[in-house]
PDB file of C-alpha atoms in Angstrom:
ATOM      1  CA  MET A 281     253.496  60.126 190.783  1.00 94.00           C
ATOM      2  CA  ALA A 282     255.825  62.748 192.236  1.00 98.00           C
ATOM      3  CA  LYS A 283     256.335  63.836 195.825  1.00 98.00           C
ATOM      4  CA  THR A 284     255.320  67.517 196.019  1.00 98.00           C
ATOM      5  CA  ALA A 285     255.346  70.126 198.812  1.00 98.00           C
ATOM      6  CA  ILE A 286     252.085  72.091 198.859  1.00 98.00           C
ATOM      7  CA  ILE A 287     250.280  74.552 201.095  1.00 98.00           C
ATOM      8  CA  GLU A 288     246.514  74.581 201.573  1.00 98.00           C
ATOM      9  CA  LYS A 289     246.400  77.897 203.423  1.00 97.00           C
ATOM     10  CA  ALA A 290     248.741  80.824 203.959  1.00 98.00           C
ATOM     11  CA  GLY A 291     250.819  80.816 207.113  1.00 98.00           C
ATOM     12  CA  GLY A 292     254.055  79.622 208.640  1.00 98.00           C
ATOM     13  CA  PRO A 293     256.394  76.828 207.546  1.00 98.00           C
ATOM     14  CA  GLU A 294     254.202  74.347 209.398  1.00 98.00           C
ATOM     15  CA  GLU A 295     251.625  74.724 206.602  1.00 98.00           C
ATOM     16  CA  PHE A 296     253.710  72.593 204.214  1.00 98.00           C
ATOM     17  CA  LYS A 297     252.283  69.182 203.351  1.00 98.00           C
ATOM     18  CA  LEU A 298     254.069  66.520 201.317  1.00 98.00           C
ATOM     19  CA  VAL A 299     251.727  64.739 198.912  1.00 98.00           C
ATOM     20  CA  ASP A 300     252.070  62.424 195.933  1.00 97.00           C
ATOM     21  CA  ARG A 301     250.722  63.959 192.739  1.00 96.00           C
ATOM     22  CA  ASP A 302     250.119  62.531 189.303  1.00 96.00           C
ATOM     23  CA  VAL A 303     252.472  64.358 186.917  1.00 97.00           C
ATOM     24  CA  GLY A 304     250.774  63.571 183.602  1.00 96.00           C
ATOM     25  CA  GLU A 305     251.863  64.340 180.065  1.00 98.00           C
ATOM     26  CA  PRO A 306     252.835  67.759 178.659  1.00 98.00           C
ATOM     27  CA  GLY A 307     250.389  69.543 176.402  1.00 98.00           C
ATOM     28  CA  PRO A 308     251.221  71.982 173.589  1.00 98.00           C
ATOM     29  CA  GLY A 309     253.971  74.390 174.652  1.00 98.00           C
ATOM     30  CA  GLU A 310     254.700  72.387 177.804  1.00 98.00           C
ATOM     31  CA  LEU A 311     257.315  69.928 179.011  1.00 98.00           C
ATOM     32  CA  ARG A 312     257.768  67.431 181.821  1.00 98.00           C
ATOM     33  CA  ILE A 313     260.954  67.763 183.845  1.00 98.00           C
ATOM     34  CA  ARG A 314     262.330  65.495 186.580  1.00 98.00           C
ATOM     35  CA  HIS A 315     264.116  67.641 189.122  1.00 98.00           C
ATOM     36  CA  GLU A 316     267.570  66.904 190.492  1.00 98.00           C
ATOM     37  CA  ALA A 317     267.785  70.077 192.602  1.00 98.00           C
ATOM     38  CA  VAL A 318     265.387  72.876 193.557  1.00 98.00           C
ATOM     39  CA  GLY A 319     266.267  76.458 194.511  1.00 98.00           C
ATOM     40  CA  LEU A 320     264.912  78.232 197.589  1.00 96.00           C
ATOM     41  CA  ASN A 321     264.116  81.958 197.357  1.00 93.00           C
ATOM     42  CA  PHE A 322     262.480  84.674 199.442  1.00 90.00           C
ATOM     43  CA  ILE A 323     259.619  84.924 196.963  1.00 92.00           C
ATOM     44  CA  ASP A 324     258.647  81.444 198.174  1.00 96.00           C
ATOM     45  CA  VAL A 325     258.231  82.879 201.676  1.00 95.00           C
ATOM     46  CA  TYR A 326     256.139  85.778 200.359  1.00 92.00           C
ATOM     47  CA  GLN A 327     253.852  83.290 198.616  1.00 96.00           C
ATOM     48  CA  ARG A 328     253.622  80.974 201.622  1.00 98.00           C
ATOM     49  CA  THR A 329     252.692  83.790 204.015  1.00 96.00           C
ATOM     50  CA  GLY A 330     250.136  85.312 201.650  1.00 95.00           C
ATOM     51  CA  LEU A 331     252.057  88.548 200.991  1.00 90.00           C
ATOM     52  CA  TYR A 332     251.924  87.453 197.346  1.00 92.00           C
ATOM     53  CA  PRO A 333     248.513  85.737 197.255  1.00 95.00           C
ATOM     54  CA  LEU A 334     248.084  82.437 195.415  1.00 96.00           C
ATOM     55  CA  GLU A 335     245.059  80.350 194.573  1.00 96.00           C
ATOM     56  CA  LEU A 336     245.265  77.507 197.080  1.00 96.00           C
ATOM     57  CA  PRO A 337     246.052  74.656 197.419  1.00 97.00           C
ATOM     58  CA  GLN A 338     249.300  75.253 195.564  1.00 97.00           C
ATOM     59  CA  ALA A 339     252.729  73.714 195.206  1.00 98.00           C
ATOM     60  CA  LEU A 340     255.456  76.271 195.877  1.00 98.00           C
ATOM     61  CA  GLY A 341     258.891  76.838 194.365  1.00 98.00           C
ATOM     62  CA  MET A 342     259.986  79.003 191.448  1.00 97.00           C
ATOM     63  CA  GLU A 343     263.351  77.519 190.447  1.00 98.00           C
ATOM     64  CA  ALA A 344     264.812  74.091 189.698  1.00 98.00           C
ATOM     65  CA  ALA A 345     267.076  72.059 187.443  1.00 98.00           C
ATOM     66  CA  GLY A 346     266.736  68.553 186.073  1.00 98.00           C
ATOM     67  CA  VAL A 347     266.289  66.411 182.989  1.00 98.00           C
ATOM     68  CA  VAL A 348     263.532  66.866 180.420  1.00 98.00           C
ATOM     69  CA  GLU A 349     261.420  63.710 180.187  1.00 98.00           C
ATOM     70  CA  ALA A 350     258.888  64.720 177.526  1.00 98.00           C
ATOM     71  CA  VAL A 351     257.896  67.756 175.460  1.00 98.00           C
ATOM     72  CA  GLY A 352     254.566  68.804 173.992  1.00 98.00           C
ATOM     73  CA  ALA A 353     253.736  70.047 170.524  1.00 98.00           C
ATOM     74  CA  GLY A 354     255.509  73.224 169.483  1.00 98.00           C
ATOM     75  CA  VAL A 355     258.472  72.901 171.863  1.00 98.00           C
ATOM     76  CA  THR A 356     261.626  73.076 169.750  1.00 98.00           C
ATOM     77  CA  HIS A 357     264.395  74.437 172.007  1.00 98.00           C
ATOM     78  CA  LEU A 358     264.465  71.381 174.266  1.00 98.00           C
ATOM     79  CA  LYS A 359     264.021  67.632 173.800  1.00 98.00           C
ATOM     80  CA  PRO A 360     263.784  64.565 176.084  1.00 98.00           C
ATOM     81  CA  GLY A 361     267.105  63.876 177.787  1.00 98.00           C
ATOM     82  CA  ASP A 362     268.248  67.504 177.785  1.00 98.00           C
ATOM     83  CA  ARG A 363     269.614  69.053 180.962  1.00 98.00           C
ATOM     84  CA  ALA A 364     267.519  72.111 181.764  1.00 98.00           C
ATOM     85  CA  ALA A 365     266.791  74.701 184.424  1.00 98.00           C
ATOM     86  CA  TYR A 366     264.344  77.501 185.031  1.00 98.00           C
ATOM     87  CA  ALA A 367     263.114  80.299 187.237  1.00 98.00           C
ATOM     88  CA  ALA A 368     259.531  80.837 186.148  1.00 96.00           C
ATOM     89  CA  MET A 369     255.854  81.088 186.898  1.00 95.00           C
ATOM     90  CA  PRO A 370     253.738  79.301 187.912  1.00 96.00           C
ATOM     91  CA  PRO A 371     255.029  77.996 191.257  1.00 98.00           C
ATOM     92  CA  GLY A 372     255.488  74.241 191.576  1.00 98.00           C
ATOM     93  CA  ALA A 373     259.225  73.506 191.735  1.00 98.00           C
ATOM     94  CA  TYR A 374     259.059  71.854 195.181  1.00 98.00           C
ATOM     95  CA  ALA A 375     258.465  68.501 193.555  1.00 98.00           C
ATOM     96  CA  GLU A 376     260.266  65.456 192.230  1.00 98.00           C
ATOM     97  CA  ALA A 377     258.813  66.175 188.783  1.00 98.00           C
ATOM     98  CA  ARG A 378     256.281  68.472 187.144  1.00 98.00           C
ATOM     99  CA  VAL A 379     254.650  69.527 183.877  1.00 98.00           C
ATOM    100  CA  MET A 380     255.084  73.234 183.134  1.00 98.00           C
ATOM    101  CA  PRO A 381     255.245  75.826 180.335  1.00 98.00           C
ATOM    102  CA  ALA A 382     258.424  75.321 178.319  1.00 98.00           C
ATOM    103  CA  ALA A 383     259.161  78.877 177.155  1.00 98.00           C
ATOM    104  CA  GLN A 384     261.108  79.886 180.270  1.00 98.00           C
ATOM    105  CA  VAL A 385     262.943  76.571 180.693  1.00 98.00           C
ATOM    106  CA  CYS A 386     266.539  76.896 179.486  1.00 98.00           C
ATOM    107  CA  PRO A 387     269.105  74.342 178.300  1.00 98.00           C
ATOM    108  CA  VAL A 388     271.988  74.032 180.764  1.00 98.00           C
ATOM    109  CA  PRO A 389     275.561  73.851 179.425  1.00 97.00           C
ATOM    110  CA  ASP A 390     277.454  70.656 180.232  1.00 95.00           C
ATOM    111  CA  GLY A 391     279.979  72.534 182.376  1.00 93.00           C
ATOM    112  CA  ILE A 392     277.360  73.586 184.936  1.00 97.00           C
ATOM    113  CA  SER A 393     276.094  71.080 187.526  1.00 98.00           C
ATOM    114  CA  MET A 394     272.424  70.584 188.275  1.00 98.00           C
ATOM    115  CA  GLU A 395     272.881  71.862 191.833  1.00 98.00           C
ATOM    116  CA  THR A 396     274.603  75.009 190.592  1.00 97.00           C
ATOM    117  CA  ALA A 397     271.924  75.580 187.954  1.00 98.00           C
ATOM    118  CA  ALA A 398     269.116  75.212 190.494  1.00 98.00           C
ATOM    119  CA  ALA A 399     270.861  77.596 192.873  1.00 96.00           C
ATOM    120  CA  MET A 400     271.410  80.393 190.378  1.00 96.00           C
ATOM    121  CA  MET A 401     268.577  80.781 187.900  1.00 98.00           C
ATOM    122  CA  LEU A 402     266.264  83.099 189.814  1.00 96.00           C
ATOM    123  CA  LYS A 403     269.029  84.866 191.713  1.00 96.00           C
ATOM    124  CA  GLY A 404     271.395  85.123 188.748  1.00 97.00           C
ATOM    125  CA  MET A 405     268.838  86.350 186.235  1.00 98.00           C
ATOM    126  CA  THR A 406     267.676  88.854 188.857  1.00 97.00           C
ATOM    127  CA  VAL A 407     271.224  90.225 189.010  1.00 98.00           C
ATOM    128  CA  GLU A 408     271.332  90.244 185.202  1.00 98.00           C
ATOM    129  CA  TYR A 409     268.283  92.485 184.916  1.00 98.00           C
ATOM    130  CA  LEU A 410     269.389  94.685 187.832  1.00 98.00           C
ATOM    131  CA  PHE A 411     272.706  95.463 186.149  1.00 98.00           C
ATOM    132  CA  HIS A 412     271.676  95.406 182.483  1.00 98.00           C
ATOM    133  CA  ARG A 413     267.934  95.961 182.018  1.00 98.00           C
ATOM    134  CA  THR A 414     266.718  98.436 184.656  1.00 98.00           C
ATOM    135  CA  THR A 415     268.833 101.581 184.374  1.00 97.00           C
ATOM    136  CA  PRO A 416     272.116 102.228 182.543  1.00 95.00           C
ATOM    137  CA  LEU A 417     275.138 101.108 184.581  1.00 97.00           C
ATOM    138  CA  SER A 418     278.721 101.085 183.435  1.00 96.00           C
ATOM    139  CA  LYS A 419     282.297 100.908 184.646  1.00 98.00           C
ATOM    140  CA  GLY A 420     282.929 103.536 187.293  1.00 97.00           C
ATOM    141  CA  ASN A 421     279.375 103.683 188.649  1.00 98.00           C
ATOM    142  CA  THR A 422     278.681 102.999 192.329  1.00 98.00           C
ATOM    143  CA  VAL A 423     275.784 100.940 193.672  1.00 98.00           C
ATOM    144  CA  LEU A 424     274.544 100.168 197.172  1.00 98.00           C
ATOM    145  CA  PHE A 425     273.359  96.572 197.524  1.00 98.00           C
ATOM    146  CA  HIS A 426     271.454  95.442 200.617  1.00 98.00           C
ATOM    147  CA  ALA A 427     271.752  91.868 201.937  1.00 95.00           C
ATOM    148  CA  ALA A 428     275.038  91.529 200.089  1.00 96.00           C
ATOM    149  CA  ALA A 429     275.890  88.161 201.672  1.00 94.00           C
ATOM    150  CA  GLY A 430     272.675  86.465 200.529  1.00 91.00           C
ATOM    151  CA  GLY A 431     272.197  84.375 197.427  1.00 91.00           C
ATOM    152  CA  VAL A 432     271.443  87.316 195.133  1.00 95.00           C
ATOM    153  CA  GLY A 433     273.952  89.523 196.906  1.00 96.00           C
ATOM    154  CA  LEU A 434     276.990  87.290 196.474  1.00 95.00           C
ATOM    155  CA  ILE A 435     276.270  86.998 192.765  1.00 96.00           C
ATOM    156  CA  ALA A 436     275.821  90.783 192.562  1.00 98.00           C
ATOM    157  CA  CYS A 437     279.157  91.401 194.303  1.00 98.00           C
ATOM    158  CA  GLN A 438     280.966  89.281 191.729  1.00 98.00           C
ATOM    159  CA  TRP A 439     278.978  90.697 188.804  1.00 98.00           C
ATOM    160  CA  ALA A 440     279.834  94.254 189.831  1.00 98.00           C
ATOM    161  CA  ARG A 441     283.523  93.412 190.177  1.00 98.00           C
ATOM    162  CA  SER A 442     283.554  91.776 186.744  1.00 98.00           C
ATOM    163  CA  GLU A 443     282.213  94.995 185.164  1.00 98.00           C
ATOM    164  CA  GLY A 444     284.254  97.588 187.045  1.00 98.00           C
ATOM    165  CA  ILE A 445     281.316  98.786 189.147  1.00 98.00           C
ATOM    166  CA  THR A 446     281.929  99.801 192.757  1.00 98.00           C
ATOM    167  CA  LEU A 447     279.537  97.887 195.022  1.00 98.00           C
ATOM    168  CA  ILE A 448     278.904  98.958 198.609  1.00 98.00           C
ATOM    169  CA  GLY A 449     277.140  96.146 200.420  1.00 98.00           C
ATOM    170  CA  THR A 450     275.211  95.917 203.664  1.00 98.00           C
ATOM    171  CA  ALA A 451     274.857  92.873 205.902  1.00 96.00           C
ATOM    172  CA  GLY A 452     273.825  92.111 209.472  1.00 94.00           C
ATOM    173  CA  THR A 453     277.072  90.716 210.903  1.00 96.00           C
ATOM    174  CA  ASP A 454     280.775  91.343 210.488  1.00 97.00           C
ATOM    175  CA  GLU A 455     281.142  87.777 209.215  1.00 96.00           C
ATOM    176  CA  LYS A 456     278.574  88.359 206.497  1.00 95.00           C
ATOM    177  CA  CYS A 457     280.279  91.623 205.582  1.00 98.00           C
ATOM    178  CA  GLN A 458     283.561  89.776 205.156  1.00 98.00           C
ATOM    179  CA  LEU A 459     281.832  87.222 202.949  1.00 96.00           C
ATOM    180  CA  ALA A 460     280.560  90.013 200.686  1.00 97.00           C
ATOM    181  CA  LEU A 461     284.032  91.557 200.543  1.00 98.00           C
ATOM    182  CA  ASP A 462     285.542  88.190 199.665  1.00 97.00           C
ATOM    183  CA  HIS A 463     283.120  87.971 196.728  1.00 97.00           C
ATOM    184  CA  GLY A 464     283.924  91.364 195.248  1.00 98.00           C
ATOM    185  CA  ALA A 465     282.177  94.070 197.254  1.00 98.00           C
ATOM    186  CA  THR A 466     284.369  97.164 197.490  1.00 98.00           C
ATOM    187  CA  HIS A 467     282.989  98.030 200.936  1.00 98.00           C
ATOM    188  CA  CYS A 468     280.437  96.389 203.231  1.00 98.00           C
ATOM    189  CA  ILE A 469     278.543  98.060 206.066  1.00 98.00           C
ATOM    190  CA  ASN A 470     277.219  96.221 209.130  1.00 98.00           C
ATOM    191  CA  TYR A 471     273.789  97.828 209.322  1.00 96.00           C
ATOM    192  CA  ARG A 472     273.307  96.648 212.908  1.00 95.00           C
ATOM    193  CA  THR A 473     276.249  98.694 214.177  1.00 96.00           C
ATOM    194  CA  GLN A 474     276.355 101.583 211.687  1.00 97.00           C
ATOM    195  CA  ASP A 475     273.958 104.027 210.052  1.00 98.00           C
ATOM    196  CA  PHE A 476     274.350 102.739 206.523  1.00 98.00           C
ATOM    197  CA  ALA A 477     273.141 105.935 204.815  1.00 98.00           C
ATOM    198  CA  ALA A 478     275.630 108.054 206.752  1.00 98.00           C
ATOM    199  CA  LYS A 479     278.419 105.581 205.996  1.00 98.00           C
ATOM    200  CA  VAL A 480     277.538 105.602 202.290  1.00 98.00           C
ATOM    201  CA  ARG A 481     277.865 109.386 202.274  1.00 98.00           C
ATOM    202  CA  GLU A 482     281.246 109.073 203.954  1.00 98.00           C
ATOM    203  CA  LEU A 483     282.462 106.457 201.471  1.00 98.00           C
ATOM    204  CA  THR A 484     281.340 108.530 198.481  1.00 98.00           C
ATOM    205  CA  ASP A 485     282.732 111.872 199.691  1.00 98.00           C
ATOM    206  CA  GLY A 486     279.229 113.107 200.366  1.00 98.00           C
ATOM    207  CA  GLN A 487     277.915 112.429 196.868  1.00 98.00           C
ATOM    208  CA  GLY A 488     275.848 109.271 197.326  1.00 98.00           C
ATOM    209  CA  VAL A 489     275.523 106.330 194.963  1.00 98.00           C
ATOM    210  CA  ASP A 490     274.136 106.107 191.436  1.00 98.00           C
ATOM    211  CA  VAL A 491     271.806 103.201 192.200  1.00 98.00           C
ATOM    212  CA  VAL A 492     270.498 101.368 195.273  1.00 98.00           C
ATOM    213  CA  MET A 493     269.421  97.746 194.825  1.00 98.00           C
ATOM    214  CA  ASP A 494     267.112  96.943 197.725  1.00 98.00           C
ATOM    215  CA  ALA A 495     265.363  93.635 198.409  1.00 96.00           C
ATOM    216  CA  VAL A 496     264.883  94.346 202.125  1.00 95.00           C
ATOM    217  CA  GLY A 497     261.935  96.725 201.785  1.00 94.00           C
ATOM    218  CA  ALA A 498     260.346  98.555 204.697  1.00 95.00           C
ATOM    219  CA  ASP A 499     263.370  98.679 207.017  1.00 95.00           C
ATOM    220  CA  THR A 500     265.772 100.163 204.466  1.00 97.00           C
ATOM    221  CA  PHE A 501     263.571 102.299 202.209  1.00 97.00           C
ATOM    222  CA  GLU A 502     264.198 105.712 203.757  1.00 97.00           C
ATOM    223  CA  GLY A 503     267.913 105.064 204.229  1.00 98.00           C
ATOM    224  CA  SER A 504     268.142 103.864 200.638  1.00 98.00           C
ATOM    225  CA  LEU A 505     266.683 107.129 199.349  1.00 98.00           C
ATOM    226  CA  ASN A 506     269.093 109.049 201.574  1.00 98.00           C
ATOM    227  CA  SER A 507     272.025 107.131 200.057  1.00 98.00           C
ATOM    228  CA  LEU A 508     271.374 108.280 196.486  1.00 98.00           C
ATOM    229  CA  LYS A 509     273.020 111.099 194.619  1.00 98.00           C
ATOM    230  CA  PRO A 510     270.747 113.551 192.731  1.00 98.00           C
ATOM    231  CA  LEU A 511     268.999 111.833 189.799  1.00 98.00           C
ATOM    232  CA  GLY A 512     269.856 108.447 191.319  1.00 98.00           C
ATOM    233  CA  MET A 513     267.581 105.408 191.155  1.00 98.00           C
ATOM    234  CA  LEU A 514     266.265 103.121 193.891  1.00 98.00           C
ATOM    235  CA  ILE A 515     265.490  99.665 192.532  1.00 98.00           C
ATOM    236  CA  SER A 516     263.176  98.056 195.091  1.00 98.00           C
ATOM    237  CA  PHE A 517     263.005  94.392 194.155  1.00 96.00           C
ATOM    238  CA  GLY A 518     261.958  92.613 197.348  1.00 92.00           C
ATOM    239  CA  ASN A 519     260.310  92.877 200.754  1.00 89.00           C
ATOM    240  CA  ALA A 520     262.312  90.731 203.194  1.00 86.00           C
ATOM    241  CA  SER A 521     261.426  93.071 206.085  1.00 89.00           C
ATOM    242  CA  GLY A 522     257.897  93.728 204.841  1.00 89.00           C
ATOM    243  CA  PRO A 523     256.452  95.869 202.034  1.00 90.00           C
ATOM    244  CA  VAL A 524     257.395  99.527 201.681  1.00 94.00           C
ATOM    245  CA  PRO A 525     254.551 101.611 203.152  1.00 94.00           C
ATOM    246  CA  PRO A 526     252.817 104.298 201.108  1.00 95.00           C
ATOM    247  CA  PHE A 527     254.852 107.500 200.831  1.00 95.00           C
ATOM    248  CA  ASN A 528     254.503 111.030 199.482  1.00 96.00           C
ATOM    249  CA  ILE A 529     256.005 110.932 195.993  1.00 97.00           C
ATOM    250  CA  GLY A 530     256.984 114.573 196.422  1.00 97.00           C
ATOM    251  CA  ILE A 531     259.893 113.584 198.675  1.00 97.00           C
ATOM    252  CA  LEU A 532     261.677 112.280 195.572  1.00 98.00           C
ATOM    253  CA  GLY A 533     261.903 115.823 194.241  1.00 98.00           C
ATOM    254  CA  GLY A 534     263.154 117.204 197.507  1.00 97.00           C
ATOM    255  CA  LYS A 535     265.891 114.602 197.743  1.00 98.00           C
ATOM    256  CA  GLY A 536     267.302 115.357 194.303  1.00 98.00           C
ATOM    257  CA  SER A 537     264.815 114.323 191.593  1.00 98.00           C
ATOM    258  CA  LEU A 538     265.236 110.658 192.524  1.00 98.00           C
ATOM    259  CA  LYS A 539     263.727 107.736 190.646  1.00 98.00           C
ATOM    260  CA  VAL A 540     262.114 104.639 192.189  1.00 98.00           C
ATOM    261  CA  THR A 541     261.148 101.460 190.347  1.00 98.00           C
ATOM    262  CA  ARG A 542     259.677  98.133 191.432  1.00 97.00           C
ATOM    263  CA  PRO A 543     260.615  95.550 188.785  1.00 97.00           C
ATOM    264  CA  THR A 544     260.096  91.796 188.841  1.00 96.00           C
ATOM    265  CA  LEU A 545     262.099  89.064 187.178  1.00 96.00           C
ATOM    266  CA  PHE A 546     258.929  87.605 185.691  1.00 95.00           C
ATOM    267  CA  THR A 547     258.216  90.712 183.625  1.00 97.00           C
ATOM    268  CA  HIS A 548     261.707  90.524 182.160  1.00 97.00           C
ATOM    269  CA  ILE A 549     261.541  86.805 181.297  1.00 98.00           C
ATOM    270  CA  ALA A 550     257.981  86.806 179.957  1.00 97.00           C
ATOM    271  CA  ASP A 551     259.396  86.974 176.430  1.00 97.00           C
ATOM    272  CA  HIS A 552     260.948  83.626 175.463  1.00 97.00           C
ATOM    273  CA  GLU A 553     263.883  85.095 173.562  1.00 98.00           C
ATOM    274  CA  ALA A 554     264.715  87.589 176.312  1.00 98.00           C
ATOM    275  CA  CYS A 555     264.577  84.843 178.920  1.00 98.00           C
ATOM    276  CA  GLN A 556     266.925  82.596 176.954  1.00 98.00           C
ATOM    277  CA  ALA A 557     269.342  85.498 176.376  1.00 98.00           C
ATOM    278  CA  MET A 558     269.377  86.393 180.064  1.00 98.00           C
ATOM    279  CA  ALA A 559     270.077  82.788 181.023  1.00 98.00           C
ATOM    280  CA  GLN A 560     272.874  82.535 178.466  1.00 98.00           C
ATOM    281  CA  HIS A 561     274.456  85.742 179.814  1.00 98.00           C
ATOM    282  CA  LEU A 562     274.354  84.213 183.296  1.00 98.00           C
ATOM    283  CA  PHE A 563     275.803  80.890 182.115  1.00 98.00           C
ATOM    284  CA  ASP A 564     278.606  82.768 180.342  1.00 98.00           C
ATOM    285  CA  LYS A 565     279.476  84.656 183.537  1.00 98.00           C
ATOM    286  CA  VAL A 566     279.637  81.403 185.504  1.00 98.00           C
ATOM    287  CA  GLN A 567     281.560  79.425 182.901  1.00 97.00           C
ATOM    288  CA  SER A 568     284.106  82.238 182.522  1.00 97.00           C
ATOM    289  CA  GLY A 569     284.814  82.077 186.252  1.00 97.00           C
ATOM    290  CA  GLU A 570     283.752  85.692 186.788  1.00 98.00           C
ATOM    291  CA  VAL A 571     280.831  84.510 188.926  1.00 98.00           C
ATOM    292  CA  SER A 572     280.815  81.447 191.154  1.00 97.00           C
ATOM    293  CA  ILE A 573     277.661  80.144 192.800  1.00 96.00           C
ATOM    294  CA  ARG A 574     278.020  79.473 196.498  1.00 93.00           C
ATOM    295  CA  ILE A 575     275.643  76.839 197.922  1.00 96.00           C
ATOM    296  CA  ASP A 576     275.839  76.999 201.701  1.00 93.00           C
ATOM    297  CA  GLN A 577     272.699  75.052 202.649  1.00 97.00           C
ATOM    298  CA  ARG A 578     271.229  71.797 201.350  1.00 98.00           C
ATOM    299  CA  PHE A 579     267.982  70.333 202.635  1.00 98.00           C
ATOM    300  CA  ALA A 580     265.988  67.274 201.647  1.00 98.00           C
ATOM    301  CA  LEU A 581     262.615  68.119 200.090  1.00 98.00           C
ATOM    302  CA  ASP A 582     261.086  66.458 203.155  1.00 98.00           C
ATOM    303  CA  ASP A 583     262.688  69.187 205.284  1.00 98.00           C
ATOM    304  CA  VAL A 584     261.286  72.140 203.317  1.00 98.00           C
ATOM    305  CA  ALA A 585     259.716  73.666 206.449  1.00 98.00           C
ATOM    306  CA  GLU A 586     263.097  73.675 208.194  1.00 98.00           C
ATOM    307  CA  ALA A 587     264.657  75.327 205.126  1.00 98.00           C
ATOM    308  CA  HIS A 588     262.048  78.090 205.215  1.00 98.00           C
ATOM    309  CA  ARG A 589     262.653  78.697 208.929  1.00 97.00           C
ATOM    310  CA  ALA A 590     266.385  79.098 208.319  1.00 96.00           C
ATOM    311  CA  LEU A 591     265.810  81.521 205.443  1.00 93.00           C
ATOM    312  CA  GLU A 592     263.330  83.675 207.360  1.00 93.00           C
ATOM    313  CA  ALA A 593     265.617  83.802 210.409  1.00 92.00           C
ATOM    314  CA  ARG A 594     268.399  85.158 208.146  1.00 86.00           C
ATOM    315  CA  LYS A 595     270.573  82.226 209.150  1.00 89.00           C
ATOM    316  CA  THR A 596     271.524  81.445 205.558  1.00 90.00           C
ATOM    317  CA  THR A 597     274.297  82.739 203.330  1.00 88.00           C
ATOM    318  CA  GLY A 598     274.719  82.215 199.620  1.00 87.00           C
ATOM    319  CA  SER A 599     272.189  79.913 197.973  1.00 92.00           C
ATOM    320  CA  THR A 600     270.011  77.210 199.487  1.00 96.00           C
ATOM    321  CA  ILE A 601     268.779  74.161 197.579  1.00 98.00           C
ATOM    322  CA  LEU A 602     266.300  71.359 198.193  1.00 98.00           C
ATOM    323  CA  LEU A 603     267.136  67.843 197.029  1.00 98.00           C
ATOM    324  CA  PRO A 604     264.092  65.800 195.933  1.00 95.00           C
TER     325      PRO A 604
END
């Protein structure tokens, strides 16, 4: 049996229930993993509220790290006793242990702790695909990154610095802006006190940026488009302020033949080999010291509702983990 946080209907953090579930044995292509740490991400909020509908009841959580206890037929890249981590479908990481598909579970190098692994898989592989698999980016390019002091943002700041990319961040307080700067952002704009699109134009001598990476959604969409140079790309990869409303695609032409894409991590990691390569790239960045993973909040699994309230209230910085 394993303690597991589930929801039976969409709603607020109060919908979480802690139940004991039978874990069972892995079938072909599956493994059983006992978690030592679980990552918290905004996609968990989207699923809990129903923005991303799930078949209920459902355990939540997309990311965790632990020790493999058993593997099913056909699983060759991991064995019992291996340290492993994942960010993968289906949800179910808010648990002491689970059985799940093995293809997107990755071996963790000895130099990376379980807490660090749990805090970085979803966020770190998201940064990997943003910088390497969405549109060409290279040394000398400039990107605008919203929520630069969050878990994904602090990794992105360091990733950009490591590759010679100028990153302009946004954040909601001066303290959060300083945190982004400390982690490698070239500039950071307090969007509560400044018009970020106007400031971006000022910082880029009126040109705009090559790429905007935007997980905020509705509140920043128009300003993000207005921050791009001609032929620039808006990568909309989240909806923290709500989904982007429908818009007239013709405005992209009028603003300079802009491009907009809405990728997901799960498309990129659907292929086993691609997933393992992305994870290895992330591990290499961390082990080299180019990227460090900042864990600013730790909650017991029992306190998952409190963790969600803190995340939604934007009271968190860096990564947040649950400890089973």
